[in-house]
């Protein structure tokens, strides 16, 4: 385990905290930010001295390549506080690995692991009072990298900025969601950047999602771009289907994000002796299961939402309602994950990472 060494980071502390102005019982996701932020610039072919400073607006040239060619990647993480005041991360090294995988696909230099972990731990130690105890409370963490070169030339940037900002959070989705299965629009295609957390992936979803929302659905379950026959992801989440007592999810590929919550749920399914299949899933298979009553659950998984149950889906103009279950896998997995994250249960896989 790497511990933060503040001597390796230039630190300017905020003169006063903003925390006393925040109503932690009424937080809109991603609207409030902690007192400090981390940044490190890539200049002249190398990452420069990392810095932590008060959270603030920054000046960037209008010709910065991120604005024109979309060189931007990000991660989503959370920190949790237990009842003893100890702060924990959940599988942070997986986030570091994934942002570098995303960066490589977008021709952004990979960020050193030591800088990432030291910066993250130091930032959390400075702002640990923003992490509130209690299941459902967390501090959402957004690492990201952008191209900062001042040039409107269609080529990779020479300069980049890596940053980490933090925002207190409660539940992202509350209750169940209704989803529309995509028939026309696609999230990603073979050979593309669907597996990367590239900013443009999310921007491209907004328009078709807004059309779905106008019809009363909160999210879209995306299908493959070639035929729209196979189910892939749901909005910003990976997606799971329960047919009778069997759990099914699509395999990762260059179209589907390798979700950390997804991997955790697959492991928890094994721990609970649940029949788990990772394979391609046809839309027609799920529709038939809904018609014959064998479709018991659909739920999405992701850092922000953790587990988000689906109450209904629509495809080709027909809506299929999913009945409530008293013994749902979604509720079980969510409880088990939250208990691990909040240090309320055993962590036999070593997912919990103490912030020292």
PDB file of C-alpha atoms in Angstrom, residues 53-312:
ATOM      1  CA  UNK A  53      -4.478  24.017  -4.313  1.00  0.00           C
ATOM      2  CA  UNK A  54      -7.809  25.527  -3.290  1.00  0.00           C
ATOM      3  CA  UNK A  55     -10.646  24.506  -5.622  1.00  0.00           C
ATOM      4  CA  UNK A  56     -10.962  27.322  -8.152  1.00  0.00           C
ATOM      5  CA  UNK A  57     -11.690  28.225 -11.742  1.00  0.00           C
ATOM      6  CA  UNK A  58      -8.753  27.882 -14.093  1.00  0.00           C
ATOM      7  CA  UNK A  59      -7.675  29.799 -17.162  1.00  0.00           C
ATOM      8  CA  UNK A  60      -7.371  27.850 -20.409  1.00  0.00           C
ATOM      9  CA  UNK A  61      -6.787  29.075 -23.946  1.00  0.00           C
ATOM     10  CA  UNK A  62      -9.812  28.990 -26.305  1.00  0.00           C
ATOM     11  CA  UNK A  63      -7.659  27.064 -28.776  1.00  0.00           C
ATOM     12  CA  UNK A  64      -6.913  24.268 -26.294  1.00  0.00           C
ATOM     13  CA  UNK A  65      -7.248  21.031 -28.231  1.00  0.00           C
ATOM     14  CA  UNK A  66      -9.667  19.521 -25.722  1.00  0.00           C
ATOM     15  CA  UNK A  67     -12.310  21.964 -26.985  1.00  0.00           C
ATOM     16  CA  UNK A  68     -11.804  21.091 -30.637  1.00  0.00           C
ATOM     17  CA  UNK A  69     -10.799  17.427 -30.802  1.00  0.00           C
ATOM     18  CA  UNK A  70     -12.222  15.954 -27.627  1.00  0.00           C
ATOM     19  CA  UNK A  71      -9.045  14.604 -26.041  1.00  0.00           C
ATOM     20  CA  UNK A  72     -10.477  14.049 -22.570  1.00  0.00           C
ATOM     21  CA  UNK A  73     -10.829  11.014 -20.301  1.00  0.00           C
ATOM     22  CA  UNK A  74     -12.091  10.610 -16.757  1.00  0.00           C
ATOM     23  CA  UNK A  75     -12.818   8.196 -13.932  1.00  0.00           C
ATOM     24  CA  UNK A  76     -15.490   7.883 -11.259  1.00  0.00           C
ATOM     25  CA  UNK A  77     -14.531   6.803  -7.741  1.00  0.00           C
ATOM     26  CA  UNK A  78     -15.856   7.144  -4.204  1.00  0.00           C
ATOM     27  CA  UNK A  79     -14.463   7.494  -0.692  1.00  0.00           C
ATOM     28  CA  UNK A  80     -16.401   6.214   2.330  1.00  0.00           C
ATOM     29  CA  UNK A  81     -16.166   6.862   6.074  1.00  0.00           C
ATOM     30  CA  UNK A  82     -16.929   4.181   8.657  1.00  0.00           C
ATOM     31  CA  UNK A  83     -18.420   4.666  12.110  1.00  0.00           C
ATOM     32  CA  UNK A  84     -14.931   5.094  13.610  1.00  0.00           C
ATOM     33  CA  UNK A  85     -14.086   8.003  11.317  1.00  0.00           C
ATOM     34  CA  UNK A  86     -11.751   5.990   9.087  1.00  0.00           C
ATOM     35  CA  UNK A  87     -11.855   6.748   5.363  1.00  0.00           C
ATOM     36  CA  UNK A  88     -11.676   4.085   2.651  1.00  0.00           C
ATOM     37  CA  UNK A  89     -11.499   3.874  -1.120  1.00  0.00           C
ATOM     38  CA  UNK A  90     -12.905   0.990  -3.172  1.00  0.00           C
ATOM     39  CA  UNK A  91     -10.528  -0.717  -5.624  1.00  0.00           C
ATOM     40  CA  UNK A  92      -8.660   2.534  -6.517  1.00  0.00           C
ATOM     41  CA  UNK A  93      -5.847   0.785  -8.348  1.00  0.00           C
ATOM     42  CA  UNK A  94      -8.417  -0.504 -10.847  1.00  0.00           C
ATOM     43  CA  UNK A  95      -9.439   3.096 -11.527  1.00  0.00           C
ATOM     44  CA  UNK A  96      -5.811   4.070 -12.128  1.00  0.00           C
ATOM     45  CA  UNK A  97      -5.351   1.180 -14.515  1.00  0.00           C
ATOM     46  CA  UNK A  98      -8.544   2.015 -16.384  1.00  0.00           C
ATOM     47  CA  UNK A  99      -7.871   5.728 -16.819  1.00  0.00           C
ATOM     48  CA  UNK A 100      -4.503   4.868 -18.312  1.00  0.00           C
ATOM     49  CA  UNK A 101      -6.185   2.392 -20.659  1.00  0.00           C
ATOM     50  CA  UNK A 102      -8.610   5.136 -21.674  1.00  0.00           C
ATOM     51  CA  UNK A 103      -5.741   7.617 -22.054  1.00  0.00           C
ATOM     52  CA  UNK A 104      -3.777   5.305 -24.311  1.00  0.00           C
ATOM     53  CA  UNK A 105      -6.788   4.958 -26.642  1.00  0.00           C
ATOM     54  CA  UNK A 106      -7.126   8.758 -26.810  1.00  0.00           C
ATOM     55  CA  UNK A 107      -3.357   9.322 -27.355  1.00  0.00           C
ATOM     56  CA  UNK A 108      -2.998  10.933 -23.901  1.00  0.00           C
ATOM     57  CA  UNK A 109       0.166  10.128 -21.886  1.00  0.00           C
ATOM     58  CA  UNK A 110      -0.439   7.630 -19.095  1.00  0.00           C
ATOM     59  CA  UNK A 111      -0.353   9.095 -15.590  1.00  0.00           C
ATOM     60  CA  UNK A 112       2.178   7.579 -13.144  1.00  0.00           C
ATOM     61  CA  UNK A 113       0.677   5.349 -10.468  1.00  0.00           C
ATOM     62  CA  UNK A 114       2.728   6.939  -7.673  1.00  0.00           C
ATOM     63  CA  UNK A 115       1.525  10.424  -8.645  1.00  0.00           C
ATOM     64  CA  UNK A 116      -2.067   9.171  -8.860  1.00  0.00           C
ATOM     65  CA  UNK A 117      -2.128   7.391  -5.506  1.00  0.00           C
ATOM     66  CA  UNK A 118      -0.095  10.005  -3.603  1.00  0.00           C
ATOM     67  CA  UNK A 119      -2.184  12.830  -5.045  1.00  0.00           C
ATOM     68  CA  UNK A 120      -5.441  11.053  -4.280  1.00  0.00           C
ATOM     69  CA  UNK A 121      -4.513  10.124  -0.700  1.00  0.00           C
ATOM     70  CA  UNK A 122      -3.093  13.556   0.097  1.00  0.00           C
ATOM     71  CA  UNK A 123      -6.181  15.285  -1.316  1.00  0.00           C
ATOM     72  CA  UNK A 124      -8.500  13.034   0.706  1.00  0.00           C
ATOM     73  CA  UNK A 125      -6.538  13.627   3.888  1.00  0.00           C
ATOM     74  CA  UNK A 126      -6.915  17.382   3.403  1.00  0.00           C
ATOM     75  CA  UNK A 127     -10.648  17.118   2.698  1.00  0.00           C
ATOM     76  CA  UNK A 128     -11.592  14.101   4.829  1.00  0.00           C
ATOM     77  CA  UNK A 129     -14.203  16.089   6.789  1.00  0.00           C
ATOM     78  CA  UNK A 130     -16.193  16.209   3.550  1.00  0.00           C
ATOM     79  CA  UNK A 131     -16.581  12.413   3.708  1.00  0.00           C
ATOM     80  CA  UNK A 132     -19.650  11.848   5.864  1.00  0.00           C
ATOM     81  CA  UNK A 133     -20.303   8.540   7.670  1.00  0.00           C
ATOM     82  CA  UNK A 134     -23.433   6.501   7.133  1.00  0.00           C
ATOM     83  CA  UNK A 135     -24.474   4.046   4.444  1.00  0.00           C
ATOM     84  CA  UNK A 136     -25.489   5.983   1.337  1.00  0.00           C
ATOM     85  CA  UNK A 137     -23.117   8.880   2.030  1.00  0.00           C
ATOM     86  CA  UNK A 138     -19.848   9.140   0.117  1.00  0.00           C
ATOM     87  CA  UNK A 139     -17.387  11.511  -1.492  1.00  0.00           C
ATOM     88  CA  UNK A 140     -17.485  11.198  -5.264  1.00  0.00           C
ATOM     89  CA  UNK A 141     -14.024  11.547  -6.808  1.00  0.00           C
ATOM     90  CA  UNK A 142     -13.454  12.641 -10.401  1.00  0.00           C
ATOM     91  CA  UNK A 143      -9.938  12.145 -11.821  1.00  0.00           C
ATOM     92  CA  UNK A 144      -9.648  13.402 -15.406  1.00  0.00           C
ATOM     93  CA  UNK A 145      -7.140  14.404 -18.076  1.00  0.00           C
ATOM     94  CA  UNK A 146      -7.543  16.979 -20.829  1.00  0.00           C
ATOM     95  CA  UNK A 147      -5.494  18.222 -23.789  1.00  0.00           C
ATOM     96  CA  UNK A 148      -4.305  21.777 -23.127  1.00  0.00           C
ATOM     97  CA  UNK A 149      -2.100  22.536 -26.151  1.00  0.00           C
ATOM     98  CA  UNK A 150      -3.020  25.897 -27.703  1.00  0.00           C
ATOM     99  CA  UNK A 151      -3.396  24.869 -31.329  1.00  0.00           C
ATOM    100  CA  UNK A 152      -6.368  24.115 -33.566  1.00  0.00           C
ATOM    101  CA  UNK A 153      -4.512  21.504 -35.558  1.00  0.00           C
ATOM    102  CA  UNK A 154      -6.040  18.053 -35.932  1.00  0.00           C
ATOM    103  CA  UNK A 155      -3.342  16.105 -34.107  1.00  0.00           C
ATOM    104  CA  UNK A 156      -2.692  14.932 -30.554  1.00  0.00           C
ATOM    105  CA  UNK A 157      -1.817  17.621 -28.052  1.00  0.00           C
ATOM    106  CA  UNK A 158       1.712  18.127 -26.760  1.00  0.00           C
ATOM    107  CA  UNK A 159       0.504  19.372 -23.366  1.00  0.00           C
ATOM    108  CA  UNK A 160      -2.018  17.880 -20.952  1.00  0.00           C
ATOM    109  CA  UNK A 161      -3.449  18.488 -17.495  1.00  0.00           C
ATOM    110  CA  UNK A 162      -4.395  15.712 -15.067  1.00  0.00           C
ATOM    111  CA  UNK A 163      -6.732  16.722 -12.240  1.00  0.00           C
ATOM    112  CA  UNK A 164      -8.716  15.286  -9.351  1.00  0.00           C
ATOM    113  CA  UNK A 165     -11.757  17.042  -7.918  1.00  0.00           C
ATOM    114  CA  UNK A 166     -14.181  15.766  -5.254  1.00  0.00           C
ATOM    115  CA  UNK A 167     -17.884  16.224  -4.586  1.00  0.00           C
ATOM    116  CA  UNK A 168     -19.979  15.008  -1.609  1.00  0.00           C
ATOM    117  CA  UNK A 169     -22.704  12.616  -2.703  1.00  0.00           C
ATOM    118  CA  UNK A 170     -25.760  10.729  -1.598  1.00  0.00           C
ATOM    119  CA  UNK A 171     -27.712   8.202  -3.680  1.00  0.00           C
ATOM    120  CA  UNK A 172     -27.420   8.933  -7.438  1.00  0.00           C
ATOM    121  CA  UNK A 173     -30.614   7.181  -8.518  1.00  0.00           C
ATOM    122  CA  UNK A 174     -33.445   6.614  -6.055  1.00  0.00           C
ATOM    123  CA  UNK A 175     -35.989   3.917  -6.633  1.00  0.00           C
ATOM    124  CA  UNK A 176     -36.327   1.897  -9.817  1.00  0.00           C
ATOM    125  CA  UNK A 177     -35.818   3.147 -13.360  1.00  0.00           C
ATOM    126  CA  UNK A 178     -37.683   2.530 -16.591  1.00  0.00           C
ATOM    127  CA  UNK A 179     -35.531   1.950 -19.657  1.00  0.00           C
ATOM    128  CA  UNK A 180     -35.918   2.024 -23.433  1.00  0.00           C
ATOM    129  CA  UNK A 181     -33.992  -0.527 -25.502  1.00  0.00           C
ATOM    130  CA  UNK A 182     -32.174   1.220 -28.359  1.00  0.00           C
ATOM    131  CA  UNK A 183     -33.357   0.449 -31.889  1.00  0.00           C
ATOM    132  CA  UNK A 184     -31.717   3.270 -33.865  1.00  0.00           C
ATOM    133  CA  UNK A 185     -28.974   5.049 -31.940  1.00  0.00           C
ATOM    134  CA  UNK A 186     -25.708   3.443 -30.806  1.00  0.00           C
ATOM    135  CA  UNK A 187     -23.401   4.146 -27.921  1.00  0.00           C
ATOM    136  CA  UNK A 188     -20.281   2.693 -29.575  1.00  0.00           C
ATOM    137  CA  UNK A 189     -19.054   0.498 -32.400  1.00  0.00           C
ATOM    138  CA  UNK A 190     -16.405  -2.134 -33.061  1.00  0.00           C
ATOM    139  CA  UNK A 191     -12.946  -0.600 -33.127  1.00  0.00           C
ATOM    140  CA  UNK A 192     -14.172   2.558 -31.424  1.00  0.00           C
ATOM    141  CA  UNK A 193     -13.714   3.992 -27.924  1.00  0.00           C
ATOM    142  CA  UNK A 194     -16.683   2.411 -26.153  1.00  0.00           C
ATOM    143  CA  UNK A 195     -14.427   0.632 -23.652  1.00  0.00           C
ATOM    144  CA  UNK A 196     -12.754   3.924 -22.671  1.00  0.00           C
ATOM    145  CA  UNK A 197     -14.151   6.531 -20.293  1.00  0.00           C
ATOM    146  CA  UNK A 198     -13.747   9.154 -22.982  1.00  0.00           C
ATOM    147  CA  UNK A 199     -15.786  12.323 -22.490  1.00  0.00           C
ATOM    148  CA  UNK A 200     -17.325  12.158 -25.959  1.00  0.00           C
ATOM    149  CA  UNK A 201     -18.904   8.776 -25.237  1.00  0.00           C
ATOM    150  CA  UNK A 202     -21.163  10.442 -22.708  1.00  0.00           C
ATOM    151  CA  UNK A 203     -21.899  13.571 -24.711  1.00  0.00           C
ATOM    152  CA  UNK A 204     -23.083  11.414 -27.617  1.00  0.00           C
ATOM    153  CA  UNK A 205     -25.637   9.713 -25.343  1.00  0.00           C
ATOM    154  CA  UNK A 206     -27.399  12.885 -24.261  1.00  0.00           C
ATOM    155  CA  UNK A 207     -29.613  13.403 -27.320  1.00  0.00           C
ATOM    156  CA  UNK A 208     -31.056   9.865 -27.640  1.00  0.00           C
ATOM    157  CA  UNK A 209     -31.428   9.713 -23.849  1.00  0.00           C
ATOM    158  CA  UNK A 210     -33.406  12.975 -23.919  1.00  0.00           C
ATOM    159  CA  UNK A 211     -35.747  11.404 -26.483  1.00  0.00           C
ATOM    160  CA  UNK A 212     -36.245   8.425 -24.176  1.00  0.00           C
ATOM    161  CA  UNK A 213     -36.874  10.705 -21.209  1.00  0.00           C
ATOM    162  CA  UNK A 214     -39.537  12.558 -23.165  1.00  0.00           C
ATOM    163  CA  UNK A 215     -41.342   9.211 -23.426  1.00  0.00           C
ATOM    164  CA  UNK A 216     -41.125   8.614 -19.670  1.00  0.00           C
ATOM    165  CA  UNK A 217     -37.953   6.515 -19.498  1.00  0.00           C
ATOM    166  CA  UNK A 218     -34.902   7.424 -17.415  1.00  0.00           C
ATOM    167  CA  UNK A 219     -32.260   5.527 -19.377  1.00  0.00           C
ATOM    168  CA  UNK A 220     -31.503   3.596 -22.551  1.00  0.00           C
ATOM    169  CA  UNK A 221     -30.226   0.036 -22.773  1.00  0.00           C
ATOM    170  CA  UNK A 222     -27.801   0.250 -25.667  1.00  0.00           C
ATOM    171  CA  UNK A 223     -27.624  -2.451 -28.307  1.00  0.00           C
ATOM    172  CA  UNK A 224     -24.865  -3.412 -30.734  1.00  0.00           C
ATOM    173  CA  UNK A 225     -24.324  -0.920 -33.545  1.00  0.00           C
ATOM    174  CA  UNK A 226     -24.354  -3.522 -36.333  1.00  0.00           C
ATOM    175  CA  UNK A 227     -27.721  -5.182 -35.851  1.00  0.00           C
ATOM    176  CA  UNK A 228     -29.289  -3.779 -32.631  1.00  0.00           C
ATOM    177  CA  UNK A 229     -29.977  -7.414 -31.706  1.00  0.00           C
ATOM    178  CA  UNK A 230     -27.690  -7.714 -28.676  1.00  0.00           C
ATOM    179  CA  UNK A 231     -27.936  -5.918 -25.325  1.00  0.00           C
ATOM    180  CA  UNK A 232     -24.789  -4.161 -24.118  1.00  0.00           C
ATOM    181  CA  UNK A 233     -24.943  -1.317 -21.548  1.00  0.00           C
ATOM    182  CA  UNK A 234     -27.569   0.810 -19.820  1.00  0.00           C
ATOM    183  CA  UNK A 235     -26.946   4.552 -19.918  1.00  0.00           C
ATOM    184  CA  UNK A 236     -23.871   5.088 -17.766  1.00  0.00           C
ATOM    185  CA  UNK A 237     -24.034   1.586 -16.251  1.00  0.00           C
ATOM    186  CA  UNK A 238     -23.257  -2.018 -17.041  1.00  0.00           C
ATOM    187  CA  UNK A 239     -26.390  -4.167 -17.149  1.00  0.00           C
ATOM    188  CA  UNK A 240     -27.372  -7.520 -15.619  1.00  0.00           C
ATOM    189  CA  UNK A 241     -30.367  -9.774 -16.345  1.00  0.00           C
ATOM    190  CA  UNK A 242     -31.798 -12.487 -14.071  1.00  0.00           C
ATOM    191  CA  UNK A 243     -33.664 -15.269 -15.842  1.00  0.00           C
ATOM    192  CA  UNK A 244     -35.104 -17.574 -13.199  1.00  0.00           C
ATOM    193  CA  UNK A 245     -32.123 -17.883 -10.831  1.00  0.00           C
ATOM    194  CA  UNK A 246     -29.425 -17.402 -13.483  1.00  0.00           C
ATOM    195  CA  UNK A 247     -27.609 -14.050 -13.753  1.00  0.00           C
ATOM    196  CA  UNK A 248     -26.384 -12.925 -17.176  1.00  0.00           C
ATOM    197  CA  UNK A 249     -24.292  -9.970 -18.297  1.00  0.00           C
ATOM    198  CA  UNK A 250     -22.623  -9.064 -21.575  1.00  0.00           C
ATOM    199  CA  UNK A 251     -18.875  -9.650 -21.970  1.00  0.00           C
ATOM    200  CA  UNK A 252     -16.569  -6.638 -22.106  1.00  0.00           C
ATOM    201  CA  UNK A 253     -15.236  -5.677 -25.512  1.00  0.00           C
ATOM    202  CA  UNK A 254     -14.031  -2.583 -27.316  1.00  0.00           C
ATOM    203  CA  UNK A 255     -17.678  -1.410 -27.117  1.00  0.00           C
ATOM    204  CA  UNK A 256     -18.389  -2.058 -23.428  1.00  0.00           C
ATOM    205  CA  UNK A 257     -16.807  -0.463 -20.368  1.00  0.00           C
ATOM    206  CA  UNK A 258     -14.966  -2.799 -17.991  1.00  0.00           C
ATOM    207  CA  UNK A 259     -16.939  -1.592 -14.988  1.00  0.00           C
ATOM    208  CA  UNK A 260     -15.410  -1.975 -11.535  1.00  0.00           C
ATOM    209  CA  UNK A 261     -18.821  -2.428  -9.900  1.00  0.00           C
ATOM    210  CA  UNK A 262     -19.629  -4.957 -12.651  1.00  0.00           C
ATOM    211  CA  UNK A 263     -16.530  -6.989 -11.815  1.00  0.00           C
ATOM    212  CA  UNK A 264     -17.405  -6.820  -8.126  1.00  0.00           C
ATOM    213  CA  UNK A 265     -20.955  -8.077  -8.720  1.00  0.00           C
ATOM    214  CA  UNK A 266     -19.662 -10.999 -10.806  1.00  0.00           C
ATOM    215  CA  UNK A 267     -17.388 -11.935  -7.899  1.00  0.00           C
ATOM    216  CA  UNK A 268     -20.202 -11.552  -5.365  1.00  0.00           C
ATOM    217  CA  UNK A 269     -22.396 -13.813  -7.507  1.00  0.00           C
ATOM    218  CA  UNK A 270     -19.700 -16.476  -7.250  1.00  0.00           C
ATOM    219  CA  UNK A 271     -19.405 -15.892  -3.487  1.00  0.00           C
ATOM    220  CA  UNK A 272     -23.164 -16.421  -3.142  1.00  0.00           C
ATOM    221  CA  UNK A 273     -23.191 -19.557  -5.339  1.00  0.00           C
ATOM    222  CA  UNK A 274     -25.339 -17.864  -7.968  1.00  0.00           C
ATOM    223  CA  UNK A 275     -25.278 -19.303 -11.478  1.00  0.00           C
ATOM    224  CA  UNK A 276     -23.500 -16.574 -13.466  1.00  0.00           C
ATOM    225  CA  UNK A 277     -23.040 -16.373 -17.233  1.00  0.00           C
ATOM    226  CA  UNK A 278     -20.986 -13.766 -19.094  1.00  0.00           C
ATOM    227  CA  UNK A 279     -22.190 -13.974 -22.686  1.00  0.00           C
ATOM    228  CA  UNK A 280     -23.938 -12.075 -25.447  1.00  0.00           C
ATOM    229  CA  UNK A 281     -27.646 -11.556 -24.809  1.00  0.00           C
ATOM    230  CA  UNK A 282     -30.228 -11.073 -27.535  1.00  0.00           C
ATOM    231  CA  UNK A 283     -33.053  -8.558 -27.121  1.00  0.00           C
ATOM    232  CA  UNK A 284     -35.481 -11.284 -28.194  1.00  0.00           C
ATOM    233  CA  UNK A 285     -34.246 -13.590 -25.416  1.00  0.00           C
ATOM    234  CA  UNK A 286     -35.092 -10.979 -22.772  1.00  0.00           C
ATOM    235  CA  UNK A 287     -38.462 -10.180 -24.362  1.00  0.00           C
ATOM    236  CA  UNK A 288     -39.394 -13.857 -24.428  1.00  0.00           C
ATOM    237  CA  UNK A 289     -38.299 -14.252 -20.800  1.00  0.00           C
ATOM    238  CA  UNK A 290     -40.492 -11.270 -19.893  1.00  0.00           C
ATOM    239  CA  UNK A 291     -43.453 -12.810 -21.730  1.00  0.00           C
ATOM    240  CA  UNK A 292     -43.124 -16.255 -20.131  1.00  0.00           C
ATOM    241  CA  UNK A 293     -42.428 -14.930 -16.631  1.00  0.00           C
ATOM    242  CA  UNK A 294     -38.854 -16.210 -16.301  1.00  0.00           C
ATOM    243  CA  UNK A 295     -37.344 -12.686 -16.363  1.00  0.00           C
ATOM    244  CA  UNK A 296     -37.061 -11.894 -12.672  1.00  0.00           C
ATOM    245  CA  UNK A 297     -34.785  -8.836 -12.632  1.00  0.00           C
ATOM    246  CA  UNK A 298     -32.812  -6.311 -14.621  1.00  0.00           C
ATOM    247  CA  UNK A 299     -30.383  -3.999 -12.854  1.00  0.00           C
ATOM    248  CA  UNK A 300     -27.578  -1.631 -13.733  1.00  0.00           C
ATOM    249  CA  UNK A 301     -24.245  -1.331 -11.927  1.00  0.00           C
ATOM    250  CA  UNK A 302     -21.858   1.598 -11.653  1.00  0.00           C
ATOM    251  CA  UNK A 303     -19.857   3.710  -9.232  1.00  0.00           C
ATOM    252  CA  UNK A 304     -22.392   6.516  -8.949  1.00  0.00           C
ATOM    253  CA  UNK A 305     -25.531   4.378  -8.783  1.00  0.00           C
ATOM    254  CA  UNK A 306     -23.957   1.227  -7.219  1.00  0.00           C
ATOM    255  CA  UNK A 307     -26.991  -0.952  -8.114  1.00  0.00           C
ATOM    256  CA  UNK A 308     -29.990   0.487  -9.953  1.00  0.00           C
ATOM    257  CA  UNK A 309     -33.003  -1.851 -10.409  1.00  0.00           C
ATOM    258  CA  UNK A 310     -35.121  -1.614 -13.571  1.00  0.00           C
ATOM    259  CA  UNK A 311     -38.900  -1.754 -13.201  1.00  0.00           C
ATOM    260  CA  UNK A 312     -39.834  -1.868 -16.896  1.00  0.00           C
TER     261      UNK A 312
END
